[in-house]
mmCIF file of C-alpha atoms in Angstrom:
data_model
loop_
_atom_site.group_PDB
_atom_site.id
_atom_site.type_symbol
_atom_site.label_atom_id
_atom_site.label_comp_id
_atom_site.label_asym_id
_atom_site.label_seq_id
_atom_site.Cartn_x
_atom_site.Cartn_y
_atom_site.Cartn_z
ATOM 1 C CA MET A 1 3.277 -5.930 8.409
ATOM 2 C CA ARG A 2 3.083 -9.029 10.568
ATOM 3 C CA GLN A 3 -0.579 -9.522 9.639
ATOM 4 C CA ALA A 4 0.151 -9.345 5.891
ATOM 5 C CA ARG A 5 3.087 -11.721 6.257
ATOM 6 C CA ASN A 6 0.968 -14.239 8.162
ATOM 7 C CA MET A 7 -1.835 -14.046 5.604
ATOM 8 C CA THR A 8 0.475 -14.730 2.671
ATOM 9 C CA ALA A 9 2.551 -17.340 4.514
ATOM 10 C CA HIS A 10 -0.586 -19.304 5.368
ATOM 11 C CA HIS A 11 -2.053 -18.998 1.862
ATOM 12 C CA ASP A 12 -4.935 -16.696 2.711
ATOM 13 C CA ARG A 13 -6.353 -14.543 -0.049
ATOM 14 C CA PHE A 14 -4.492 -11.264 -0.084
ATOM 15 C CA TRP A 15 -5.123 -9.455 -3.372
ATOM 16 C CA ASN A 16 -8.728 -8.561 -2.526
ATOM 17 C CA GLU A 17 -8.610 -8.683 1.262
ATOM 18 C CA THR A 18 -10.694 -5.863 2.690
ATOM 19 C CA SER A 19 -9.922 -6.382 6.347
ATOM 20 C CA THR A 20 -8.679 -3.318 8.165
ATOM 21 C CA ARG A 21 -6.199 -5.515 10.004
ATOM 22 C CA ILE A 22 -3.672 -4.928 7.197
ATOM 23 C CA ALA A 23 -4.316 -1.214 6.726
ATOM 24 C CA PRO A 24 -1.878 1.286 8.221
ATOM 25 C CA LYS A 25 -3.337 3.089 11.192
ATOM 26 C CA LEU A 26 -2.737 6.566 12.506
ATOM 27 C CA PRO A 27 -1.081 6.676 15.924
ATOM 28 C CA LYS A 28 -3.053 8.005 18.848
ATOM 29 C CA HIS A 29 -1.974 10.835 21.091
ATOM 30 C CA ARG A 30 -2.026 10.334 24.828
ATOM 31 C CA SER A 31 -5.365 12.143 24.812
ATOM 32 C CA GLY A 32 -6.801 9.305 22.688
ATOM 33 C CA SER A 33 -7.303 11.425 19.567
ATOM 34 C CA HIS A 34 -5.669 10.499 16.278
ATOM 35 C CA ALA A 35 -2.806 12.507 14.815
ATOM 36 C CA LYS A 36 -4.709 13.573 11.702
ATOM 37 C CA GLY A 37 -1.776 15.107 9.829
ATOM 38 C CA TRP A 38 0.723 12.367 10.613
ATOM 39 C CA TRP A 39 0.869 10.786 7.157
ATOM 40 C CA GLY A 40 1.177 14.062 5.348
ATOM 41 C CA ASN A 41 -0.305 15.064 2.022
ATOM 42 C CA ASP A 42 1.374 12.287 0.019
ATOM 43 C CA TRP A 43 -0.867 9.744 1.738
ATOM 44 C CA ASP A 44 -4.137 11.643 1.176
ATOM 45 C CA ILE A 45 -5.543 9.395 -1.561
ATOM 46 C CA PHE A 46 -4.795 6.293 0.533
ATOM 47 C CA ARG A 47 -6.277 7.477 3.842
ATOM 48 C CA LYS A 48 -9.516 5.557 3.286
ATOM 49 C CA SER A 49 -7.938 2.616 1.485
ATOM 50 C CA SER A 50 -7.836 -0.697 3.201
ATOM 51 C CA GLY A 51 -6.608 -4.090 2.263
ATOM 52 C CA PRO A 52 -3.639 -4.713 -0.002
ATOM 53 C CA ALA A 53 -3.453 -1.233 -1.555
ATOM 54 C CA ALA A 54 -2.816 0.479 1.748
ATOM 55 C CA PHE A 55 -0.356 -2.183 2.854
ATOM 56 C CA LEU A 56 1.451 -2.312 -0.498
ATOM 57 C CA THR A 57 1.754 1.468 -0.562
ATOM 58 C CA MET A 58 3.248 1.414 2.914
ATOM 59 C CA GLU A 59 5.638 -1.376 1.887
ATOM 60 C CA ASN A 60 6.546 0.545 -1.269
ATOM 61 C CA TYR A 61 7.376 3.617 0.795
ATOM 62 C CA LEU A 62 9.538 1.690 3.250
ATOM 63 C CA THR A 63 11.429 -0.334 0.643
ATOM 64 C CA SER A 64 12.065 2.749 -1.495
ATOM 65 C CA GLN A 65 13.756 4.362 1.509
ATOM 66 C CA ILE A 66 16.067 1.359 1.794
ATOM 67 C CA ASP A 67 16.585 0.154 -1.767
ATOM 68 C CA GLY A 68 15.524 2.969 -4.079
ATOM 69 C CA PRO A 69 12.999 2.350 -6.865
ATOM 70 C CA ALA A 70 13.681 -1.381 -7.496
ATOM 71 C CA TRP A 71 10.614 -2.730 -5.652
ATOM 72 C CA THR A 72 8.334 -0.029 -7.087
ATOM 73 C CA GLU A 73 9.425 -0.828 -10.631
ATOM 74 C CA LYS A 74 8.899 -4.576 -10.112
ATOM 75 C CA PHE A 75 5.444 -4.033 -8.633
ATOM 76 C CA ILE A 76 4.342 -1.686 -11.441
ATOM 77 C CA SER A 77 5.649 -4.196 -14.003
ATOM 78 C CA LEU A 78 3.708 -7.004 -12.304
ATOM 79 C CA MET A 79 0.501 -4.957 -12.333
ATOM 80 C CA ASP A 80 1.054 -4.091 -16.016
ATOM 81 C CA ARG A 81 1.426 -7.794 -16.874
ATOM 82 C CA HIS A 82 -1.972 -8.510 -15.284
ATOM 83 C CA PRO A 83 -4.347 -5.724 -16.391
ATOM 84 C CA GLN A 84 -7.358 -7.979 -15.768
ATOM 85 C CA ILE A 85 -6.886 -7.650 -12.006
ATOM 86 C CA PRO A 86 -9.302 -4.944 -10.832
ATOM 87 C CA LYS A 87 -7.154 -2.458 -8.944
ATOM 88 C CA SER A 88 -10.188 -0.972 -7.196
ATOM 89 C CA ASP A 89 -10.931 -4.392 -5.644
ATOM 90 C CA MET A 90 -7.459 -4.216 -4.132
ATOM 91 C CA GLY A 91 -8.287 -0.796 -2.676
ATOM 92 C CA PHE A 92 -6.212 1.291 -5.081
ATOM 93 C CA PRO A 93 -7.887 4.679 -5.618
ATOM 94 C CA ASP A 94 -8.006 6.412 -8.988
ATOM 95 C CA GLY A 95 -4.707 8.112 -9.693
ATOM 96 C CA TRP A 96 -2.639 5.903 -7.404
ATOM 97 C CA ARG A 97 0.142 5.485 -9.976
ATOM 98 C CA VAL A 98 0.746 9.225 -10.259
ATOM 99 C CA SER A 99 0.759 9.834 -6.517
ATOM 100 C CA PRO A 100 4.115 10.876 -5.022
ATOM 101 C CA LEU A 101 4.331 7.556 -3.159
ATOM 102 C CA TRP A 102 4.372 5.537 -6.392
ATOM 103 C CA ARG A 103 6.530 7.785 -8.586
ATOM 104 C CA VAL A 104 10.005 6.630 -9.527
ATOM 105 C CA ASN A 105 12.589 9.396 -9.839
ATOM 106 C CA GLY A 106 9.870 12.017 -10.033
ATOM 107 C CA SER A 107 8.003 10.369 -12.916
ATOM 108 C CA ALA A 108 4.809 8.340 -12.900
ATOM 109 C CA HIS A 109 4.535 4.908 -14.483
#
């Protein structure tokens, strides 16, 4: 989250950033291997995403735990107002809006 904040605060390009420095990473066990099931099935379509999509999905998850669906609804509305922005360039996989992580009250936008 610190990396994404620094990028936006210092006016770097964010919407199509492909750097893995802002992608969520799986924690490592003491043995050095990754905890493959840590994110659970809800994260499956985002496991290979990088850039803003992975970060925004993580932020969406965290803010929805704190504040309910408000941030999700604002983000979906923003994306709807700008359909010319290629979601795949942001790292959003097909079907991202119907994934459990982006549903509001059990319904997809």
